[in-house]
Short mmCIF file of C-alpha atoms in Angstrom, two decimals:
data_model
loop_
_atom_site.label_atom_id
_atom_site.label_comp_id
_atom_site.label_asym_id
_atom_site.label_seq_id
_atom_site.Cartn_x
_atom_site.Cartn_y
_atom_site.Cartn_z
CA MET A 1 20.01 7.71 -30.69
CA ARG A 2 17.48 9.08 -28.27
CA LYS A 3 16.17 12.49 -29.09
CA ILE A 4 17.31 15.20 -26.69
CA ASP A 5 14.66 17.37 -25.15
CA PRO A 6 15.15 21.04 -26.19
CA LEU A 7 14.46 22.02 -22.59
CA THR A 8 17.45 19.95 -21.47
CA ILE A 9 19.63 21.87 -23.91
CA ALA A 10 18.22 25.15 -22.62
CA ALA A 11 18.87 24.10 -19.01
CA PHE A 12 22.48 23.25 -19.80
CA GLY A 13 22.75 26.50 -21.72
CA PHE A 14 21.56 28.41 -18.68
CA ALA A 15 24.18 26.79 -16.46
CA LEU A 16 26.86 27.41 -19.06
CA ALA A 17 25.84 31.08 -19.33
CA LEU A 18 26.21 31.45 -15.56
CA ILE A 19 29.71 29.98 -15.67
CA LEU A 20 30.63 32.26 -18.58
CA ALA A 21 29.32 35.30 -16.71
CA TRP A 22 31.37 34.22 -13.69
CA GLN A 23 34.46 33.83 -15.88
CA LEU A 24 33.86 37.25 -17.42
CA LEU A 25 33.40 38.99 -14.06
CA ALA A 26 36.56 37.36 -12.77
CA GLU A 27 38.57 38.34 -15.88
CA LEU A 28 37.49 41.96 -15.40
CA ASN A 29 38.90 41.78 -11.84
CA PHE A 30 35.57 43.04 -10.67
CA ILE A 31 36.17 41.51 -7.26
CA SER A 32 39.61 40.55 -5.94
CA PRO A 33 40.61 37.07 -7.17
CA ILE A 34 41.44 36.23 -3.56
CA PHE A 35 37.71 36.00 -2.90
CA PHE A 36 36.50 35.25 -6.34
CA PRO A 37 38.63 33.07 -8.61
CA SER A 38 37.68 32.49 -12.21
CA PRO A 39 35.98 29.17 -12.95
CA SER A 40 38.87 28.21 -15.19
CA ARG A 41 41.28 28.56 -12.25
CA ALA A 42 38.98 26.67 -9.89
CA LEU A 43 38.51 23.90 -12.43
CA SER A 44 42.19 23.64 -13.24
CA VAL A 45 43.01 23.32 -9.52
CA LEU A 46 40.34 20.62 -9.34
CA ALA A 47 41.78 18.87 -12.40
CA ALA A 48 45.30 19.02 -10.99
CA ARG A 49 44.17 17.57 -7.64
CA VAL A 50 42.18 14.86 -9.36
CA LEU A 51 45.19 13.93 -11.50
CA ASP A 52 47.74 13.88 -8.67
CA GLY A 53 45.21 11.92 -6.59
CA SER A 54 45.33 14.24 -3.58
CA ILE A 55 41.59 14.94 -3.80
CA TRP A 56 40.47 11.35 -3.28
CA THR A 57 41.35 10.97 0.38
CA PRO A 58 39.16 13.88 1.54
CA PHE A 59 36.52 13.02 -1.07
CA PHE A 60 36.07 9.47 0.20
CA ALA A 61 36.37 10.56 3.83
CA THR A 62 33.36 12.85 3.37
CA ALA A 63 31.46 10.36 1.20
CA LEU A 64 31.88 7.60 3.78
CA ARG A 65 30.92 9.94 6.60
CA MET A 66 27.77 10.89 4.73
CA LEU A 67 26.90 7.27 3.87
CA PHE A 68 27.54 5.80 7.32
CA GLY A 69 25.68 8.61 9.05
CA TRP A 70 22.81 8.20 6.62
CA ALA A 71 22.76 4.43 7.12
CA LEU A 72 22.56 4.89 10.88
CA ALA A 73 19.77 7.45 10.54
CA SER A 74 17.90 5.21 8.10
CA LEU A 75 18.07 2.04 10.17
CA ALA A 76 17.04 3.81 13.36
CA GLY A 77 14.43 5.92 11.54
CA ILE A 78 12.79 2.94 9.84
CA ALA A 79 12.81 0.86 13.03
CA ILE A 80 11.39 3.58 15.28
CA GLY A 81 9.01 4.78 12.56
CA ALA A 82 7.68 1.26 11.99
CA ALA A 83 7.07 0.86 15.71
CA ILE A 84 5.26 4.18 16.02
CA GLY A 85 3.30 3.71 12.82
CA SER A 86 2.05 0.25 13.67
CA SER A 87 1.53 0.32 17.42
CA ARG A 88 -0.70 2.58 19.43
CA LEU A 89 1.39 1.87 22.52
CA ALA A 90 4.71 2.84 20.89
CA ARG A 91 3.10 5.97 19.51
CA ASP A 92 1.70 7.13 22.85
CA LEU A 93 4.96 6.28 24.58
CA LEU A 94 7.48 7.83 22.19
CA GLU A 95 5.76 10.64 20.36
CA PRO A 96 5.79 13.36 23.06
CA THR A 97 9.54 12.99 23.60
CA LEU A 98 10.27 12.90 19.89
CA ASP A 99 8.09 15.94 19.28
CA PHE A 100 10.23 17.81 21.80
CA ILE A 101 13.59 16.71 20.39
CA ARG A 102 12.71 17.06 16.70
CA PRO A 103 12.80 20.90 16.39
CA LEU A 104 16.30 21.07 17.94
CA PRO A 105 18.80 22.05 15.23
CA ALA A 106 21.27 19.23 14.67
CA SER A 107 24.15 21.72 14.71
CA ALA A 108 23.19 22.60 18.28
CA MET A 109 23.86 18.98 19.21
CA ILE A 110 27.51 19.24 18.13
CA PRO A 111 28.76 20.66 21.48
CA ILE A 112 27.02 17.88 23.39
CA ALA A 113 28.33 15.24 21.01
CA VAL A 114 31.85 16.66 21.35
CA LEU A 115 31.56 16.54 25.15
CA PHE A 116 30.70 12.86 25.08
CA LEU A 117 32.64 11.62 22.09
CA GLY A 118 35.43 14.15 21.53
CA LEU A 119 36.51 15.41 18.13
CA SER A 120 36.00 12.00 16.60
CA ASN A 121 34.29 10.26 13.73
CA ALA A 122 31.85 8.82 16.26
CA MET A 123 30.88 12.37 17.18
CA SER A 124 30.37 13.26 13.52
CA LEU A 125 28.29 10.15 12.81
CA SER A 126 26.07 10.66 15.83
CA VAL A 127 25.35 14.26 14.83
CA ILE A 128 24.57 13.21 11.24
CA ALA A 129 22.33 10.40 12.47
CA PHE A 130 20.53 12.78 14.82
CA GLY A 131 19.86 15.36 12.14
CA ALA A 132 19.08 13.00 9.27
CA ILE A 133 16.77 10.63 11.15
CA TRP A 134 13.67 12.86 11.05
CA PRO A 135 12.62 12.78 7.41
CA VAL A 136 12.91 9.01 7.16
CA LEU A 137 11.32 8.50 10.57
CA LEU A 138 8.31 10.69 9.82
CA ALA A 139 7.90 9.20 6.36
CA THR A 140 8.02 5.69 7.82
CA VAL A 141 5.41 6.57 10.45
CA HIS A 142 3.17 7.90 7.71
CA GLY A 143 3.73 4.85 5.52
CA PHE A 144 3.02 2.35 8.26
CA SER A 145 -0.04 4.14 9.58
CA SER A 146 -1.64 4.56 6.15
CA VAL A 147 -1.81 0.91 5.14
CA GLN A 148 -5.15 0.32 3.41
CA PRO A 149 -7.68 -0.99 5.94
CA GLU A 150 -8.69 -3.61 3.38
CA LEU A 151 -5.16 -5.04 3.41
CA ARG A 152 -5.25 -5.22 7.20
CA GLN A 153 -8.50 -7.15 6.96
CA VAL A 154 -7.11 -9.47 4.29
CA SER A 155 -4.20 -10.16 6.64
CA ASP A 156 -6.58 -10.87 9.54
CA VAL A 157 -8.71 -13.22 7.47
CA LEU A 158 -5.66 -15.09 6.20
CA GLY A 159 -4.42 -15.41 9.77
CA PHE A 160 -1.07 -13.68 9.38
CA SER A 161 0.81 -13.04 12.61
CA ARG A 162 1.62 -9.48 13.53
CA PHE A 163 5.21 -9.92 12.39
CA GLU A 164 4.14 -11.42 9.03
CA PHE A 165 1.70 -8.57 8.52
CA LEU A 166 4.46 -6.02 9.12
CA LYS A 167 6.90 -7.84 6.83
CA LYS A 168 4.64 -8.86 3.96
CA ILE A 169 2.09 -6.07 3.90
CA ALA A 170 2.94 -2.98 5.99
CA LEU A 171 6.61 -2.64 5.04
CA PRO A 172 6.18 -2.95 1.26
CA SER A 173 3.12 -0.74 1.46
CA ALA A 174 5.15 1.92 3.30
CA PHE A 175 8.11 1.63 0.95
CA PRO A 176 7.29 4.53 -1.39
CA ASP A 177 7.05 6.84 1.63
CA ILE A 178 10.23 5.45 3.15
CA ILE A 179 12.25 6.01 -0.01
CA ALA A 180 11.05 9.60 -0.27
CA GLY A 181 12.21 10.11 3.33
CA LEU A 182 15.53 8.43 2.61
CA ARG A 183 16.27 10.92 -0.13
CA VAL A 184 15.71 13.95 2.09
CA SER A 185 17.78 12.31 4.83
CA LEU A 186 20.63 11.73 2.40
CA ALA A 187 20.80 15.44 1.55
CA ILE A 188 20.84 16.33 5.25
CA SER A 189 23.59 13.77 5.85
CA LEU A 190 25.88 15.52 3.38
CA ILE A 191 25.22 18.91 4.97
CA LEU A 192 26.01 17.61 8.45
CA ALA A 193 29.07 15.69 7.28
CA VAL A 194 30.52 18.98 6.02
CA VAL A 195 29.45 20.93 9.13
CA THR A 196 30.96 18.45 11.58
CA GLU A 197 34.23 18.34 9.62
CA MET A 198 34.48 22.12 9.85
CA GLN A 199 33.62 22.14 13.56
CA ALA A 200 35.88 19.30 14.64
CA SER A 201 38.75 19.47 12.12
CA LEU A 202 37.94 16.03 10.80
CA PRO A 203 39.48 15.05 7.45
CA GLY A 204 37.26 15.55 4.43
CA LEU A 205 36.12 18.03 1.80
CA GLY A 206 34.32 20.11 4.43
CA TRP A 207 37.50 20.62 6.37
CA ASP A 208 39.44 21.20 3.09
CA ILE A 209 37.28 24.09 1.94
CA PHE A 210 37.26 25.57 5.43
CA PHE A 211 41.07 25.43 5.50
CA ALA A 212 41.36 26.80 1.93
CA GLN A 213 39.25 29.79 2.96
CA ARG A 214 41.53 30.49 5.94
CA MET A 215 44.56 30.33 3.69
CA TYR A 216 42.89 32.57 1.10
CA ARG A 217 43.24 29.83 -1.49
CA SER A 218 39.91 30.56 -3.08
CA ALA A 219 40.45 28.36 -6.14
CA ASP A 220 40.84 25.34 -3.82
CA LEU A 221 37.73 26.41 -1.98
CA TYR A 222 35.63 26.47 -5.13
CA ALA A 223 37.16 23.25 -6.40
CA GLY A 224 35.99 21.56 -3.19
CA LEU A 225 32.52 23.04 -3.58
CA VAL A 226 32.22 21.67 -7.11
CA LEU A 227 33.17 18.24 -5.88
CA LEU A 228 30.65 18.36 -3.03
CA GLY A 229 28.00 19.25 -5.58
CA VAL A 230 29.00 16.28 -7.69
CA MET A 231 28.84 14.03 -4.62
CA GLY A 232 25.36 15.15 -3.66
CA LEU A 233 24.11 14.81 -7.21
CA THR A 234 25.58 11.33 -7.63
CA ALA A 235 24.16 10.06 -4.34
CA ASN A 236 20.71 11.40 -5.16
CA HIS A 237 20.76 9.86 -8.62
CA ALA A 238 21.90 6.50 -7.32
CA LEU A 239 18.97 6.51 -4.91
CA MET A 240 16.58 7.52 -7.68
CA LEU A 241 17.74 4.60 -9.83
CA PHE A 242 17.24 2.27 -6.87
CA GLU A 243 13.76 3.71 -6.35
CA ARG A 244 12.82 3.19 -9.97
CA ARG A 245 13.91 -0.42 -9.76
CA VAL A 246 12.26 -1.28 -6.47
CA LEU A 247 9.05 0.63 -7.16
CA ARG A 248 8.79 -0.59 -10.74
CA TRP A 249 5.14 -1.54 -10.12
CA ARG A 250 4.22 2.11 -9.60
CA ASN A 251 5.24 3.28 -13.04
CA LEU A 252 3.44 0.60 -15.01
CA HIS A 253 0.01 1.28 -16.37
CA ALA A 254 -2.56 -0.63 -18.30
CA MET B 1 -16.45 -19.74 -20.93
CA GLN B 2 -13.44 -18.84 -18.81
CA VAL B 3 -14.48 -20.91 -15.86
CA LYS B 4 -14.06 -24.40 -17.22
CA ALA B 5 -11.07 -25.86 -15.39
CA LYS B 6 -11.71 -28.94 -13.36
CA GLN B 7 -12.12 -28.72 -9.64
CA THR B 8 -8.62 -28.49 -8.22
CA VAL B 9 -9.11 -26.18 -5.31
CA GLY B 10 -12.02 -24.83 -3.36
CA GLY B 11 -14.40 -25.91 -0.68
CA GLY B 12 -14.95 -29.55 0.06
CA LYS B 13 -18.37 -31.11 -0.10
CA ALA B 14 -20.43 -29.76 2.71
CA ALA B 15 -22.33 -31.88 5.16
CA ALA B 16 -25.84 -31.05 4.09
CA THR B 17 -27.35 -31.29 7.54
CA THR B 18 -25.28 -28.65 9.37
CA PRO B 19 -26.65 -25.24 8.70
CA GLY B 20 -24.14 -22.93 6.98
CA MET B 21 -24.18 -19.72 8.92
CA SER B 22 -26.62 -17.99 11.16
CA MET B 23 -27.12 -14.71 12.89
CA TYR B 24 -29.34 -14.72 15.92
CA GLN B 25 -30.84 -11.47 17.21
CA VAL B 26 -27.76 -9.57 16.19
CA SER B 27 -27.54 -5.84 16.85
CA LEU B 28 -24.66 -3.48 16.42
CA SER B 29 -24.26 0.03 17.69
CA TYR B 30 -21.37 2.46 17.77
CA GLY B 31 -20.65 4.90 20.57
CA ALA B 32 -20.78 3.96 24.24
CA SER B 33 -22.86 6.67 25.89
CA SER B 34 -26.52 7.14 25.08
CA PRO B 35 -26.63 10.57 23.35
CA GLU B 36 -24.25 9.76 20.48
CA ARG B 37 -25.06 6.08 20.44
CA ARG B 38 -25.91 5.03 16.91
CA LEU B 39 -27.74 1.82 16.14
CA ILE B 40 -26.46 0.38 12.85
CA LEU B 41 -28.09 -3.04 12.76
CA GLU B 42 -31.14 -4.05 14.76
CA ASN B 43 -32.23 -7.53 15.72
CA ILE B 44 -31.06 -9.42 12.66
CA THR B 45 -31.89 -13.10 12.58
CA LEU B 46 -30.73 -14.83 9.45
CA ASP B 47 -29.85 -18.30 8.22
CA VAL B 48 -27.44 -18.90 5.39
CA ARG B 49 -27.99 -22.42 4.13
CA GLU B 50 -25.06 -24.58 3.15
CA GLY B 51 -24.46 -24.33 -0.59
CA GLU B 52 -26.92 -21.55 -1.24
CA PHE B 53 -26.38 -18.26 -3.03
CA LEU B 54 -27.84 -15.61 -0.75
CA CYS B 55 -28.09 -12.02 -1.89
CA ILE B 56 -28.59 -9.09 0.45
CA VAL B 57 -29.96 -5.85 -0.94
CA GLY B 58 -30.64 -2.56 0.72
CA PRO B 59 -30.25 1.16 0.21
CA SER B 60 -26.69 2.44 0.31
CA GLY B 61 -25.48 3.21 3.78
CA SER B 62 -27.93 0.72 5.23
CA GLY B 63 -25.32 -1.38 6.99
CA LYS B 64 -25.03 -4.15 4.39
CA THR B 65 -21.25 -4.01 4.47
CA THR B 66 -21.22 -4.08 8.27
CA LEU B 67 -23.44 -7.14 8.21
CA LEU B 68 -20.97 -8.90 5.91
CA ARG B 69 -18.04 -7.92 8.12
CA MET B 70 -19.88 -9.50 11.04
CA LEU B 71 -20.34 -12.75 9.13
CA SER B 72 -16.60 -12.77 8.42
CA GLY B 73 -15.75 -12.09 12.05
CA LEU B 74 -13.99 -8.79 11.37
CA VAL B 75 -16.69 -6.93 13.31
CA LYS B 76 -18.21 -8.26 16.52
CA PRO B 77 -21.92 -7.79 17.24
CA THR B 78 -22.91 -5.67 20.22
CA THR B 79 -25.60 -8.17 21.15
CA GLY B 80 -26.66 -11.50 19.73
CA GLU B 81 -24.45 -14.10 18.11
CA VAL B 82 -23.09 -15.17 14.75
CA ARG B 83 -22.53 -18.86 14.19
CA PHE B 84 -20.63 -20.71 11.50
CA ARG B 85 -21.39 -24.44 11.23
CA GLY B 86 -22.69 -24.39 14.77
CA GLN B 87 -19.65 -22.63 16.26
CA VAL B 88 -19.89 -19.07 17.57
CA VAL B 89 -17.78 -16.77 15.38
CA SER B 90 -15.22 -14.96 17.53
CA GLY B 91 -12.90 -13.58 14.85
CA PRO B 92 -11.96 -13.82 11.19
CA SER B 93 -10.98 -17.16 9.70
CA ARG B 94 -9.55 -18.53 6.45
CA GLU B 95 -12.76 -20.55 6.07
CA ARG B 96 -14.72 -17.37 5.36
CA ALA B 97 -13.21 -15.47 2.46
CA ILE B 98 -14.22 -11.86 1.92
CA ILE B 99 -14.14 -10.12 -1.44
CA PHE B 100 -14.05 -6.35 -1.32
CA GLN B 101 -15.72 -4.01 -3.75
CA ASP B 102 -12.61 -1.89 -4.12
CA TYR B 103 -10.22 -4.42 -5.65
CA SER B 104 -7.54 -1.77 -6.07
CA LYS B 105 -7.33 -1.40 -2.31
CA ALA B 106 -7.59 -5.09 -1.55
CA LEU B 107 -4.74 -6.28 -3.79
CA LEU B 108 -1.05 -5.81 -3.04
CA PRO B 109 0.02 -3.41 -5.80
CA TRP B 110 3.70 -4.35 -5.42
CA ARG B 111 3.08 -8.02 -6.08
CA THR B 112 2.38 -9.60 -9.43
CA VAL B 113 -0.93 -11.32 -10.07
CA ALA B 114 0.63 -14.69 -9.28
CA GLY B 115 2.21 -13.23 -6.14
CA ASN B 116 -1.13 -11.87 -4.98
CA ILE B 117 -2.75 -15.27 -5.31
CA ALA B 118 0.19 -16.94 -3.57
CA LEU B 119 -0.35 -14.70 -0.53
CA SER B 120 -3.20 -16.95 0.64
CA LEU B 121 -0.95 -20.01 0.37
CA GLU B 122 1.98 -18.34 2.13
CA ALA B 123 -0.40 -17.63 4.99
CA GLU B 124 -0.78 -21.35 5.63
CA GLY B 125 2.98 -21.86 5.46
CA MET B 126 3.00 -23.73 2.16
CA ARG B 127 6.39 -24.22 0.46
CA PRO B 128 6.83 -22.14 -2.73
CA ALA B 129 7.22 -25.30 -4.83
CA ASP B 130 3.82 -26.52 -3.67
CA GLN B 131 2.20 -23.13 -4.24
CA GLN B 132 3.13 -22.99 -7.88
CA PRO B 133 0.70 -25.59 -9.35
CA ILE B 134 -2.19 -24.27 -7.25
CA VAL B 135 -1.56 -20.71 -8.41
CA ALA B 136 -1.35 -21.93 -12.02
CA ALA B 137 -4.67 -23.78 -11.69
CA LEU B 138 -6.39 -20.70 -10.26
CA LEU B 139 -4.96 -18.45 -12.94
CA SER B 140 -6.47 -20.64 -15.62
CA LYS B 141 -9.72 -21.09 -13.72
CA MET B 142 -10.18 -17.31 -13.58
CA GLY B 143 -8.95 -16.74 -17.14
CA ILE B 144 -5.97 -14.59 -16.12
CA VAL B 145 -3.06 -16.81 -17.15
CA ARG B 146 -1.60 -14.18 -19.43
CA ALA B 147 -1.60 -11.58 -16.65
CA ALA B 148 0.32 -13.84 -14.23
CA ASN B 149 3.44 -11.68 -14.19
CA GLN B 150 1.75 -8.32 -14.45
CA PHE B 151 1.06 -5.98 -11.58
CA PRO B 152 -2.54 -5.16 -10.55
CA GLY B 153 -2.10 -1.54 -11.65
CA GLN B 154 -1.60 -2.73 -15.21
CA LEU B 155 -4.93 -4.55 -15.35
CA SER B 156 -8.51 -3.53 -16.03
CA GLY B 157 -11.00 -3.49 -13.17
CA GLY B 158 -12.58 -6.76 -14.23
CA MET B 159 -9.20 -8.47 -14.35
CA GLN B 160 -8.24 -7.12 -10.94
CA GLN B 161 -11.48 -8.40 -9.47
CA ARG B 162 -10.73 -11.83 -10.98
CA VAL B 163 -7.36 -11.73 -9.21
CA GLN B 164 -9.07 -10.98 -5.92
CA ILE B 165 -11.52 -13.85 -6.43
CA ALA B 166 -8.62 -16.18 -7.29
CA ARG B 167 -6.80 -15.17 -4.11
CA CYS B 168 -9.92 -15.90 -2.08
CA LEU B 169 -10.36 -19.29 -3.73
CA ALA B 170 -6.73 -20.06 -2.90
CA GLN B 171 -7.56 -19.93 0.79
CA ARG B 172 -10.06 -22.79 0.17
CA PRO B 173 -12.95 -21.10 1.96
CA LYS B 174 -16.16 -22.79 3.02
CA ILE B 175 -18.08 -19.62 2.31
CA LEU B 176 -17.54 -16.62 0.05
CA LEU B 177 -18.60 -13.24 1.41
CA MET B 178 -18.83 -10.75 -1.44
CA ASP B 179 -19.28 -7.04 -0.80
CA GLU B 180 -20.71 -5.40 -3.93
CA PRO B 181 -17.90 -7.03 -5.87
CA PHE B 182 -19.06 -5.93 -9.30
CA GLY B 183 -20.37 -2.49 -8.34
CA ALA B 184 -17.45 -0.61 -9.87
CA LEU B 185 -17.34 -2.53 -13.16
CA ASP B 186 -18.85 -1.67 -16.52
CA ALA B 187 -22.03 -3.47 -17.56
CA MET B 188 -20.42 -5.98 -19.93
CA THR B 189 -17.70 -7.01 -17.49
CA ARG B 190 -20.23 -7.19 -14.70
CA GLN B 191 -22.42 -9.64 -16.59
CA ALA B 192 -19.42 -11.77 -17.52
CA LEU B 193 -18.30 -11.96 -13.90
CA GLN B 194 -21.85 -12.66 -12.70
CA ASP B 195 -21.93 -15.74 -14.90
CA GLU B 196 -18.46 -16.81 -13.84
CA ILE B 197 -19.30 -16.60 -10.16
CA LEU B 198 -22.50 -18.58 -10.77
CA ILE B 199 -20.53 -21.35 -12.48
CA LEU B 200 -17.88 -21.31 -9.74
CA SER B 201 -20.34 -21.50 -6.90
CA GLY B 202 -22.39 -24.09 -8.74
CA GLU B 203 -19.58 -26.50 -9.53
CA GLN B 204 -18.11 -26.34 -6.03
CA ARG B 205 -21.43 -26.14 -4.17
CA MET B 206 -19.95 -23.08 -2.48
CA THR B 207 -22.01 -21.05 -0.05
CA VAL B 208 -22.07 -17.42 -1.15
CA VAL B 209 -23.36 -14.32 0.59
CA PHE B 210 -23.50 -11.53 -1.95
CA ILE B 211 -24.15 -7.90 -1.09
CA THR B 212 -25.42 -5.58 -3.80
CA HIS B 213 -27.58 -2.55 -4.24
CA ASP B 214 -28.53 -3.71 -7.73
CA LEU B 215 -31.91 -5.46 -7.42
CA GLU B 216 -31.68 -7.20 -10.79
CA GLU B 217 -28.24 -8.54 -9.96
CA ALA B 218 -29.58 -9.93 -6.69
CA ILE B 219 -32.47 -11.72 -8.41
CA TYR B 220 -30.31 -12.96 -11.26
CA LEU B 221 -27.71 -14.51 -8.93
CA GLY B 222 -29.56 -15.50 -5.80
CA ASP B 223 -31.43 -18.49 -4.48
CA ARG B 224 -32.88 -16.08 -1.97
CA VAL B 225 -32.82 -12.33 -1.61
CA VAL B 226 -32.84 -10.66 1.79
CA VAL B 227 -34.05 -7.07 1.82
CA LEU B 228 -32.67 -4.69 4.43
CA GLY B 229 -34.43 -1.51 5.44
CA ASP B 230 -32.23 1.32 6.57
CA THR B 231 -31.21 3.10 9.75
CA PRO B 232 -31.02 0.99 11.68
CA ALA B 233 -30.91 -1.91 9.25
CA ARG B 234 -33.49 -4.59 9.80
CA ILE B 235 -34.61 -7.46 7.62
CA ILE B 236 -37.88 -6.38 6.04
CA GLU B 237 -38.37 -9.25 3.65
CA THR B 238 -36.84 -12.46 2.39
CA ILE B 239 -37.89 -13.74 -1.01
CA ASP B 240 -37.24 -17.11 -2.62
CA VAL B 241 -36.09 -16.78 -6.18
CA ASP B 242 -37.87 -19.56 -8.06
CA LEU B 243 -35.95 -19.12 -11.30
CA PRO B 244 -34.44 -22.19 -12.95
CA ARG B 245 -30.68 -22.75 -13.16
CA PRO B 246 -28.46 -22.45 -15.07
CA ARG B 247 -29.45 -18.86 -15.49
CA ASP B 248 -29.01 -16.90 -18.66
CA GLN B 249 -28.47 -13.19 -19.04
CA LEU B 250 -31.18 -12.94 -21.70
CA THR B 251 -33.87 -15.48 -20.96
CA THR B 252 -33.69 -15.30 -17.16
CA ARG B 253 -34.01 -11.56 -17.19
CA GLU B 254 -37.02 -11.79 -19.54
CA ASP B 255 -38.77 -14.42 -17.43
CA PRO B 256 -42.07 -13.05 -16.04
CA ARG B 257 -41.11 -14.33 -12.58
CA PHE B 258 -37.90 -12.29 -12.75
CA LEU B 259 -39.93 -9.20 -13.56
CA ALA B 260 -42.40 -9.95 -10.80
CA HIS B 261 -39.59 -10.23 -8.23
CA ARG B 262 -38.09 -7.02 -9.51
CA HIS B 263 -41.43 -5.28 -9.11
CA ARG B 264 -41.83 -6.51 -5.60
CA LEU B 265 -38.31 -5.64 -4.46
CA PHE B 266 -38.52 -2.22 -6.03
CA GLY B 267 -41.74 -1.49 -4.18
CA LEU B 268 -40.33 -2.75 -0.88
CA LEU B 269 -37.26 -0.55 -1.07
CA ARG B 270 -39.19 2.50 -2.18
CA ARG B 271 -41.40 2.30 0.84
CA HIS B 272 -38.42 2.29 3.20
#
């Protein structure tokens, strides 16, 4: 078996200690259990909802919202970023507008999105795409504009067309940057999925915890939070595994 | 040693009568308006003969690299003209391969060694099945068969430079333009690659223009050595290297003529 790093044990110990402290504070009725349920209660509610299957509908609703919104943001971000990063014209044309839009908080776009699209999934996805596009877009711009000049010259000497250069040289060269951007965008997608659910009463874990809070069912609230944490962690890890596979060449050394 | 494979790829036999390359009264300056206008190269007239090994030496920052870029077509002269086999050079071409000093920046780090070499063949639209034997031949020619499926980052500098040379040979150039290709390598590897490039250029009668700041390297490799003076770069001397071939790292470098050339070049560069 692989040897376990003592620091890993310590890290798990730290988390466990926090949960125990939480349990202890709750047992002492330090704060009313209406606001502050014990972890054992939160976890048993979670276990019950997992077992009776009622948790999966909101779980997958939120997961799909996050993934579709992220996919939209990624496709648009990579396309626009590639254009800006590889063409002077696109950069001069688009950058001023984008620089103006970028600092707008995505949550401020919700009212506009609701006006146009109603309290719908389309509204939610457009808000997620708007908020999550920036990290991947900026990373793509950086990746495409920092291709080694030598590689550009190699491409010119070999007579590659512009499209072939972008496909065979610029895109793979920008890939490490793009993946880093994708990971930040994924985290933002989850945040905005939850926010739009709360704002527009769309089905999902975000709406569930919002509703649980209104009903003073704090154990349900915390159960939902735990599950959102698991979702974020899983998505990030999946992307990390993908990164390690695709960027295998980066981790190999002589 | 490693370069022993038969001639499978590489430049065809050159017509001996057409001159290889020439630069006629070429100047290059950066900056449009007169106050910040900087003259990089001044009035360069140069002939590169078909099949010859021409070395260009000069102090660092003297515009050697720019001169090579102009021969390749990547940089256009401000005045004067560059010709290749009689035709005015208007841009880069597969016929003129360029080998960069910094191999780590010139290779695609995400492609294997074989994939890097295949890039040149993909550029001419060759089917993958047809690429395979050519890549295999070049791998063995450059002595890097065992590294075929490794990534450049896993290889030593000398190996990476061999990959870059193999990729350039895959484009079947008529002329090799080499920009201080061995400058970043350790002494042993440098000597090994010097001998390999001599064998390569000899067996294919390949025209080579080789930039270096190492005077001994220039004399050891070259049929002629062109000396550039700096800012702006001008040709201050061209010497014929009358040393017999094949050359040998020990005996050639001990030859009194070698030492005499070294003396002369050293003096020329010190004065400028």
